[in-house]
Amino acid sequence: MRWRRSKSRCGRPRTSRPSLNTVIRKPENETVLERSVFINTLLLRKGISWDQIFTDLEKTIPYNVKLVRIRPTVDDQGRVTLDMILAAESNGPAVGALKAFQENPLFGAVEWKTITPPSQNGTLYRLALNVTYAQKL
C-alpha cells in the first residue's frame, strides 16, 4: 500500500517544463548546464565508431593519399561531418580523393577548404576538406 502511494507521487510531475527551464537558466546554475551540454556532446562523439570510419576511409581514399588528420563533429540532428587533412605527392591523387568521396554513397557533400603545396616543412600537397558521413548516431 505504501509503495503504491510513493509510486503514484513519483509518476506525477510536480512542476511544469517552463518553470524547470527558468530554474535551469538561472546564473547560479549556468555552470552545471554548460557542463551537462559538454558531457552530452562528448557522449555523442563517443558514439562514433572509429573502426567503421577507418574501414570506410580505407575503401575510399586512393592508395597514394595519406590521412594526416581527422576530426569528426556531430550536429544537432546527429549527422556526422569529418574534418580532414589529406596529403599526397601531387595534385592528381588529392583530386582523385575528392572524386572518390563524391562517388561513394557512404559520404555526402564534400567541402574543399584549401590545398597547400609542398613547402620547406613538408614534401606533400595538403588538402583540407569537410565530408558528411553516413554514420548515424
mmCIF file of C-alpha atoms in Angstrom, residues 40-50 71-74 137:
data_model
loop_
_atom_site.group_PDB
_atom_site.id
_atom_site.type_symbol
_atom_site.label_atom_id
_atom_site.label_comp_id
_atom_site.label_asym_id
_atom_site.label_seq_id
_atom_site.Cartn_x
_atom_site.Cartn_y
_atom_site.Cartn_z
ATOM 1 C CA ASN A 40 26.327 15.163 -23.701
ATOM 2 C CA THR A 41 28.478 16.327 -26.626
ATOM 3 C CA LEU A 42 31.278 14.008 -25.523
ATOM 4 C CA LEU A 43 28.846 11.104 -25.299
ATOM 5 C CA LEU A 44 27.668 11.789 -28.846
ATOM 6 C CA ARG A 45 31.262 11.860 -30.086
ATOM 7 C CA LYS A 46 31.989 8.659 -28.173
ATOM 8 C CA GLY A 47 29.119 7.037 -30.068
ATOM 9 C CA ILE A 48 31.026 7.386 -33.322
ATOM 10 C CA SER A 49 32.576 4.102 -34.437
ATOM 11 C CA TRP A 50 36.214 4.851 -35.206
ATOM 12 C CA ARG A 71 38.172 15.309 -36.565
ATOM 13 C CA PRO A 72 34.548 14.140 -36.517
ATOM 14 C CA THR A 73 31.803 16.522 -35.431
ATOM 15 C CA VAL A 74 28.142 15.817 -34.768
ATOM 16 C CA LEU A 137 24.127 8.147 -34.058
#
